[in-house]
Amino acid sequence: MEEEAGGAPALHRSTASKNFHFYHMDLYDSEDRLHIFPEETTRMRREVVQAEMTSEPRGAVKGKPQRELEEEVDELVHLYGLEVDHELGDEFVDENMPRIEVSEYPPYEMMRREPAGEQRDWRLSGEAAEAEDPGFGRWGSAGQCQDLREAYRYTHGRASEEYECYVIPEEEDEEEAADVFCITCKTPVRALEKVFDEHKEHEVTPLNKALEIAKDEIHKNMYKLEKQIIEMENFASHLEEVFITVEENFGRQEQNFESHYNEILETLAQKYEEKIQALGEKKKEKLEALYGQLVICGENLDTCKELMETVEEMCHEEKVDFIKDAVAMADRLGKFLKTKTDIEISAQHDFEDQTLDFSDVEQLMGAINTIPAPSAPVINPQAPNSATGSSVRVCWSLYSDDTVESYQLSYRPVQDGSPGKDQAEFIMTVKETYCSVTNLVPNTQYEFWVTAQNRTGLSPASERAVYMTAPSPPIIKSKEIRSCEEAALICWECGNLNPVDSYTVELSQAATPEASGVTESVVGIPTCEALVQLQPRQRYMIYVRALNVGGPSARSEPATVHTTGSYFHLNKHTCHPWLTISEDGLTVVRSEKKTSAGEPFPSNTRFTRCVAVMGNLIPVRGRHYWEVEVDECLDYTVGVAFEDVPKQKDLGADCFSWCLRHTFASSRHKYEFLHNKTTPDIRITVFPRKLGILLDYENSKLSFFNVDISQHLYTFGCQFRQFVHPCFSLEKPGCLKIHNGVSMPKHVTFY
């Protein structure tokens, strides 16, 4: 730091640089602060801090009243000429003074960036600065003015939040992350808490393992939930179909009732009109008859009255006249009396009991409950995915005007692809227009027909339709699965007497079969094997389904595939009779005693001259690696060969095989790398107990390694015109143990 002629440190010159950044003094520790205030001011700041620590009101220092403290600070502000800086901006009033900014560097980095001499001058105490600067009461360093601003803030009650750019909070130590899971408390904890905290006696497990267990549990619950959802959806669909069927039946009944009711009303109205008309005619007839009788009766009365009057008049006449008239009157009366008068009413005055004939109405009323027999139903063809291995869902339909109370579904199995007449028939009675028929044989055709019935009678039978049950689940041949890091070859048995249409392979990366969710499916496989592409270093659960027109079968039992290294089994069909293969298919044994007398018969598939056996390597071009455990005193041959290698020759004796042969005689080891009877001159000093073999199709190489010491032995450069398979031979009694499914070591990847 330079000094001016007056001897005062030229702080304002050193801070005039554009790259200089200033930090508030409170950001430093107490021993690193610049003591540039006078002693009284420094004491005042200390009292202010103490007042804040003791929760006293801001702006009041112990021992001094608020008013007195403000006056003292105002006097200092006036002394240093800071009256116009009450707003506490980022620049001083003096235009010659530099702009003071907050830097992105922390205080200690700013100090470190200054030259050593400036650091030393910067850390001068307040007393030393006062000694060197006689005019200390004037403008001083930027830190002096900054401390004065801070004191002014405290005394005037300024909130520190308004000046966030001057405060750098102290970083808190990050809490240590949890790394184990407490099974008892079911919560993540730190390993330190397991040792010293309340989880000391609790059972814990690694956090990753707990996460996997939780995921498996969630997958398992999701699988169960999916099954329940499917069952509920099927049940809801069943209820919906029943609802529709009931609604249709009752709708038809309502239509029939309405039709019959209207017909009955029309008949009754017609009967009423007919009866009223008949009654009117009879009434008229009776009234006319009675009126006629009434007229005749009146006439007779008038005649009688006239005769009486005449007789009375005769009685008053003279005797002579009386006698004359009496004789005539007697004759007249005689004639009148001889006339018969009908005094009976020809028409009955009371009403006759009219009997109404309602026989036709009764017939109509009876027709309401007597409906016609239904027509023959129409059976539907089999819908896709409508069958399982033991059941099928049969559907049919009716004409809309038919009223049906129940259906009879008949069926029988179809043999030899044609309907059988001698087969036993089964009959089921159902209410709906569909039926799920159970207890059937998988992958079998059945002939179905249906009839409808009501109280009137039975309908004719429908046309016959052939339905087929879904196949039985295939059976995966787990011991014949071959795999590598990129693919797997899956083989299975059909599991059905009749052929199926195709197969589907389902892949799952779940840890357990219960929680397995299908991640990928390979469909339309025509044969009983499939080569599926996989991801390296993964664990897969493999399932197979068979399909026909009825739908897919249930899942097969799962098979586990690990895509770590290459995995294969020995082919027993190529095994020499003197060799024995273990049950796991990975150990070859030649015993002291031959298993058969004499030389074996020549064969195109089985080795007869060389006591050897071949392995079934997956036919995938790429990199394959396996290891063979050997005895250093054992005569053996290991390598690869084409599938059609001559079985009557030794391995390595032709261009069909590439092998490493080891012979041991008189404590001497001999190693040969044979192909077409030629071998390079290579000496091996460390006898391998475990051989690593790398087959690289892409680079046309076959390499051998001593696994125990990671030593490369030899590499064949060869063009493989077709796929090759591992081969193993034992010239003397002993055994070879094969290790496959092994990860490729790092030293192998360089070759």
Coordinates of C-alpha atoms in Angstrom, one line a residue, residues 331-655:
D331 CA -180.1 -61.1 -30.9
R332 CA -177.5 -58.4 -30.9
L333 CA -176.4 -59.1 -27.3
G334 CA -176.2 -62.7 -28.1
K335 CA -173.9 -62.1 -31.0
F336 CA -171.7 -59.6 -29.0
L337 CA -171.4 -62.0 -26.1
K338 CA -170.5 -64.8 -28.3
T339 CA -167.5 -62.7 -29.6
K340 CA -164.4 -63.8 -27.5
T341 CA -162.4 -60.8 -26.1
D342 CA -158.6 -61.3 -25.6
I343 CA -157.9 -59.8 -22.2
E344 CA -154.3 -61.1 -21.9
I345 CA -151.3 -58.8 -22.6
S346 CA -149.5 -60.1 -25.6
A347 CA -146.2 -58.4 -24.5
Q348 CA -144.7 -59.1 -21.1
H349 CA -144.4 -55.9 -19.1
D350 CA -141.3 -57.1 -17.1
F351 CA -137.8 -57.2 -18.7
E352 CA -136.4 -60.4 -19.8
D353 CA -133.0 -61.6 -18.4
Q354 CA -130.7 -60.9 -21.3
T355 CA -127.7 -63.3 -21.4
L356 CA -124.6 -61.6 -22.8
D357 CA -122.2 -63.9 -24.7
F358 CA -118.6 -63.0 -23.7
S359 CA -117.0 -66.1 -24.9
D360 CA -114.9 -64.3 -27.5
V361 CA -113.9 -61.8 -24.9
E362 CA -112.9 -64.6 -22.6
Q363 CA -110.8 -66.0 -25.5
L364 CA -109.1 -62.7 -25.8
M365 CA -108.5 -62.5 -22.1
G366 CA -107.0 -66.0 -22.2
A367 CA -104.8 -65.0 -25.1
I368 CA -103.0 -62.6 -22.8
N369 CA -101.5 -65.5 -21.0
T370 CA -101.3 -67.7 -24.0
I371 CA -98.4 -66.3 -26.2
P372 CA -97.1 -68.0 -29.3
A373 CA -94.0 -70.2 -29.1
P374 CA -90.8 -68.4 -30.0
S375 CA -88.9 -68.7 -33.2
A376 CA -85.6 -70.5 -33.5
P377 CA -82.7 -68.4 -32.0
V378 CA -79.7 -67.4 -34.0
I379 CA -76.4 -68.6 -32.5
N380 CA -73.5 -66.3 -33.0
P381 CA -70.0 -67.3 -34.2
Q382 CA -67.3 -67.5 -31.6
A383 CA -65.9 -64.1 -30.6
P384 CA -62.1 -63.7 -30.3
N385 CA -60.6 -64.3 -26.9
S386 CA -63.9 -65.7 -25.6
A387 CA -62.6 -69.0 -24.3
T388 CA -60.2 -70.3 -21.7
G389 CA -58.6 -73.7 -21.5
S390 CA -61.7 -75.2 -19.8
S391 CA -64.6 -72.9 -20.8
V392 CA -66.2 -71.0 -23.7
R393 CA -68.7 -68.2 -23.8
V394 CA -71.5 -68.9 -26.2
C395 CA -73.9 -66.1 -27.3
W396 CA -77.1 -66.0 -29.4
S397 CA -79.9 -63.7 -30.3
L398 CA -83.7 -63.7 -30.9
Y399 CA -86.3 -62.0 -33.0
S400 CA -87.7 -58.9 -31.3
D401 CA -91.3 -60.1 -31.1
D402 CA -90.6 -63.4 -29.3
T403 CA -91.3 -63.8 -25.6
V404 CA -88.9 -66.3 -24.0
E405 CA -88.8 -67.7 -20.5
S406 CA -85.7 -69.8 -20.8
Y407 CA -83.2 -71.3 -23.2
Q408 CA -81.8 -74.8 -23.6
L409 CA -78.2 -74.9 -24.7
S410 CA -77.0 -78.2 -26.1
Y411 CA -73.4 -79.1 -27.0
R412 CA -71.1 -82.0 -27.7
P413 CA -67.4 -82.4 -28.6
V414 CA -66.3 -82.6 -32.2
Q415 CA -63.9 -85.4 -33.0
D416 CA -61.6 -85.7 -36.0
G417 CA -62.6 -82.2 -37.2
S418 CA -66.2 -83.3 -38.0
P419 CA -69.3 -83.3 -35.9
G420 CA -69.8 -86.6 -34.2
K421 CA -73.2 -88.2 -34.2
D422 CA -72.4 -90.8 -31.5
Q423 CA -71.1 -88.3 -29.0
A424 CA -72.9 -87.7 -25.7
E425 CA -74.9 -84.5 -25.7
F426 CA -75.0 -82.1 -22.7
I427 CA -77.9 -79.7 -22.1
M428 CA -77.9 -76.5 -20.0
T429 CA -81.0 -74.3 -19.1
V430 CA -80.2 -70.6 -18.9
K431 CA -82.2 -67.4 -18.7
E432 CA -80.0 -65.0 -20.6
T433 CA -78.9 -65.0 -24.3
Y434 CA -75.4 -66.1 -23.4
C435 CA -73.8 -68.8 -21.3
S436 CA -70.3 -69.7 -20.1
V437 CA -69.8 -73.4 -20.4
T438 CA -67.2 -74.9 -18.1
N439 CA -65.4 -78.2 -17.4
L440 CA -64.3 -78.5 -21.0
V441 CA -61.2 -80.0 -22.5
P442 CA -58.4 -77.5 -23.6
N443 CA -57.8 -76.9 -27.3
T444 CA -60.9 -78.9 -28.3
Q445 CA -63.7 -78.1 -30.7
Y446 CA -67.4 -78.3 -29.5
E447 CA -70.6 -78.1 -31.4
F448 CA -73.3 -75.9 -29.9
W449 CA -77.0 -75.3 -30.7
V450 CA -79.8 -73.6 -28.7
T451 CA -83.6 -73.6 -28.4
A452 CA -85.9 -71.1 -26.7
Q453 CA -89.1 -71.9 -24.8
N454 CA -92.1 -70.3 -23.0
R455 CA -95.3 -71.6 -21.5
T456 CA -96.7 -72.2 -25.0
G457 CA -93.9 -74.5 -26.1
L458 CA -90.4 -75.0 -27.5
S459 CA -88.9 -73.2 -30.5
P460 CA -87.0 -75.0 -33.3
A461 CA -83.3 -75.5 -32.7
S462 CA -80.9 -72.9 -34.0
E463 CA -78.2 -73.6 -36.6
R464 CA -75.1 -75.4 -35.1
A465 CA -71.9 -73.5 -34.4
V466 CA -68.4 -74.8 -33.6
Y467 CA -66.6 -73.2 -30.7
M468 CA -63.0 -74.0 -29.5
T469 CA -61.5 -73.9 -26.1
A470 CA -58.2 -72.1 -25.5
P471 CA -55.0 -74.2 -25.4
S472 CA -53.3 -75.5 -22.3
P473 CA -50.2 -73.5 -21.1
P474 CA -47.0 -74.6 -22.8
I475 CA -44.2 -76.2 -20.8
I476 CA -40.8 -74.3 -21.0
K477 CA -37.7 -76.6 -21.2
S478 CA -35.7 -74.7 -18.6
K479 CA -32.7 -77.0 -19.1
E480 CA -32.5 -76.2 -22.8
I481 CA -32.5 -72.4 -22.4
R482 CA -29.4 -70.8 -24.0
S483 CA -28.5 -67.2 -23.5
C484 CA -25.9 -64.5 -23.9
E485 CA -25.6 -60.9 -22.9
E486 CA -27.8 -59.8 -25.8
A487 CA -30.4 -62.6 -26.4
A488 CA -31.9 -65.8 -25.2
L489 CA -33.1 -68.9 -27.0
I490 CA -36.3 -70.3 -25.4
C491 CA -37.6 -73.8 -26.1
W492 CA -40.9 -75.3 -24.9
E493 CA -43.4 -78.1 -25.4
C494 CA -46.9 -77.4 -26.8
G495 CA -48.7 -79.1 -24.0
N496 CA -51.8 -79.8 -26.3
L497 CA -52.8 -82.9 -28.3
N498 CA -54.1 -80.7 -31.1
P499 CA -51.9 -78.1 -32.9
V500 CA -52.3 -74.4 -32.0
D501 CA -52.1 -71.3 -34.2
S502 CA -49.2 -69.5 -32.6
Y503 CA -47.3 -68.7 -29.4
T504 CA -46.5 -65.5 -27.5
V505 CA -43.4 -65.0 -25.3
E506 CA -43.8 -62.5 -22.5
L507 CA -40.8 -60.9 -20.7
S508 CA -40.7 -59.4 -17.3
Q509 CA -37.9 -57.8 -15.3
A510 CA -39.7 -58.2 -11.9
A511 CA -37.9 -59.9 -9.0
T512 CA -40.8 -62.3 -8.2
P513 CA -43.5 -64.0 -10.4
E514 CA -46.2 -62.5 -8.2
A515 CA -45.2 -58.9 -8.9
S516 CA -44.3 -59.5 -12.5
G517 CA -45.7 -57.1 -15.1
V518 CA -45.1 -57.7 -18.7
T519 CA -42.5 -55.3 -20.1
E520 CA -42.3 -56.8 -23.6
S521 CA -44.1 -59.5 -25.7
V522 CA -43.1 -61.4 -28.8
V523 CA -46.2 -62.5 -30.7
G524 CA -46.9 -64.7 -33.7
I525 CA -44.3 -67.4 -33.0
P526 CA -45.1 -70.4 -35.2
T527 CA -42.8 -73.0 -33.6
C528 CA -41.9 -74.1 -30.1
E529 CA -38.8 -72.0 -29.8
A530 CA -37.9 -68.3 -30.1
L531 CA -34.8 -66.2 -30.1
V532 CA -35.6 -63.0 -28.1
Q533 CA -33.4 -59.9 -27.8
L534 CA -32.6 -58.8 -24.2
Q535 CA -30.6 -56.2 -22.4
P536 CA -27.2 -57.0 -20.9
R537 CA -26.7 -57.8 -17.2
Q538 CA -30.4 -58.2 -16.4
R539 CA -32.7 -60.8 -14.8
Y540 CA -35.8 -61.8 -16.7
M541 CA -38.8 -63.9 -16.0
I542 CA -39.9 -65.6 -19.2
Y543 CA -43.5 -66.8 -19.9
V544 CA -45.1 -68.5 -22.9
R545 CA -48.7 -68.6 -24.0
A546 CA -50.3 -70.7 -26.8
L547 CA -53.0 -69.2 -29.0
N548 CA -55.9 -70.5 -31.2
V549 CA -59.2 -69.1 -32.4
G550 CA -60.6 -69.4 -28.8
G551 CA -57.9 -67.1 -27.4
P552 CA -54.6 -67.3 -25.5
S553 CA -53.8 -69.9 -22.9
A554 CA -52.8 -69.2 -19.4
R555 CA -49.2 -68.3 -18.7
S556 CA -46.7 -71.2 -18.5
E557 CA -44.6 -71.7 -15.5
P558 CA -41.9 -69.0 -15.5
A559 CA -38.3 -69.6 -16.5
T560 CA -35.5 -67.3 -15.2
V561 CA -32.9 -66.0 -17.6
H562 CA -29.7 -64.0 -16.6
T563 CA -28.0 -62.0 -19.4
T564 CA -24.6 -62.2 -17.7
G565 CA -22.1 -63.9 -20.0
S566 CA -23.1 -66.9 -22.2
Y567 CA -25.1 -69.8 -20.8
F568 CA -25.4 -73.2 -22.5
H569 CA -25.8 -77.0 -21.8
L570 CA -24.0 -80.0 -23.1
N571 CA -25.6 -81.9 -26.0
K572 CA -26.1 -85.5 -24.9
H573 CA -26.8 -86.5 -28.5
T574 CA -23.1 -85.8 -29.4
C575 CA -21.6 -87.4 -26.3
H576 CA -19.2 -90.3 -26.7
P577 CA -20.4 -93.5 -24.9
W578 CA -17.4 -93.4 -22.5
L579 CA -18.4 -90.0 -21.2
T580 CA -21.0 -89.2 -18.5
I581 CA -22.8 -85.9 -18.2
S582 CA -24.0 -84.7 -14.8
E583 CA -27.7 -83.8 -14.2
D584 CA -27.0 -80.1 -14.4
G585 CA -25.4 -80.6 -17.8
L586 CA -22.2 -78.8 -16.9
T587 CA -19.8 -81.5 -15.8
V588 CA -18.2 -84.1 -18.1
V589 CA -16.8 -87.3 -16.4
R590 CA -14.7 -90.1 -17.9
S591 CA -14.4 -93.0 -15.5
E592 CA -11.7 -95.6 -15.2
K593 CA -13.9 -98.3 -16.5
K594 CA -15.4 -98.1 -19.9
T595 CA -19.2 -98.0 -20.0
S596 CA -19.5 -100.2 -23.1
A597 CA -17.5 -103.0 -24.6
G598 CA -15.8 -102.6 -28.0
E599 CA -15.6 -99.6 -30.2
P600 CA -18.8 -97.5 -30.7
F601 CA -20.6 -97.7 -34.0
P602 CA -20.0 -94.9 -36.5
S603 CA -22.5 -92.0 -36.2
N604 CA -23.0 -88.6 -37.7
T605 CA -24.2 -87.0 -34.5
R606 CA -22.2 -88.8 -31.7
F607 CA -18.4 -88.8 -31.4
T608 CA -16.9 -92.2 -32.0
R609 CA -13.2 -91.7 -32.3
C610 CA -12.5 -88.7 -30.1
V611 CA -14.0 -89.1 -26.5
A612 CA -15.7 -85.8 -26.7
V613 CA -19.0 -83.9 -26.4
M614 CA -20.3 -80.6 -27.8
G615 CA -22.2 -77.8 -26.1
N616 CA -25.3 -76.0 -27.5
L617 CA -24.3 -72.4 -27.7
I618 CA -26.9 -69.8 -28.6
P619 CA -26.8 -68.9 -32.3
V620 CA -26.1 -65.2 -31.9
R621 CA -23.1 -63.4 -33.4
G622 CA -21.3 -61.3 -30.9
R623 CA -19.0 -62.1 -28.0
H624 CA -19.3 -65.3 -26.0
Y625 CA -17.3 -66.2 -22.9
W626 CA -17.1 -69.3 -20.7
E627 CA -14.6 -71.0 -18.4
V628 CA -13.5 -74.6 -17.9
E629 CA -12.1 -75.9 -14.7
V630 CA -9.3 -78.5 -15.4
D631 CA -6.7 -80.6 -13.6
E632 CA -3.1 -79.9 -14.5
C633 CA -2.4 -83.7 -14.7
L634 CA -5.4 -84.3 -17.0
D635 CA -5.3 -84.9 -20.7
Y636 CA -8.0 -82.8 -22.3
T637 CA -9.0 -80.8 -25.3
V638 CA -11.2 -77.7 -25.3
G639 CA -12.3 -75.3 -28.0
V640 CA -15.0 -74.8 -30.6
A641 CA -16.2 -76.7 -33.6
F642 CA -18.8 -76.5 -36.3
E643 CA -21.9 -78.5 -35.7
D644 CA -21.2 -80.8 -38.6
V645 CA -17.6 -81.5 -37.5
P646 CA -16.6 -85.1 -38.5
K647 CA -17.3 -87.3 -35.4
Q648 CA -14.8 -90.0 -36.5
K649 CA -11.8 -87.6 -36.2
D650 CA -9.9 -86.0 -33.4
L651 CA -10.7 -82.4 -32.5
G652 CA -8.2 -80.0 -34.2
A653 CA -7.4 -82.5 -36.9
D654 CA -9.3 -80.6 -39.6
C655 CA -10.5 -77.2 -40.6

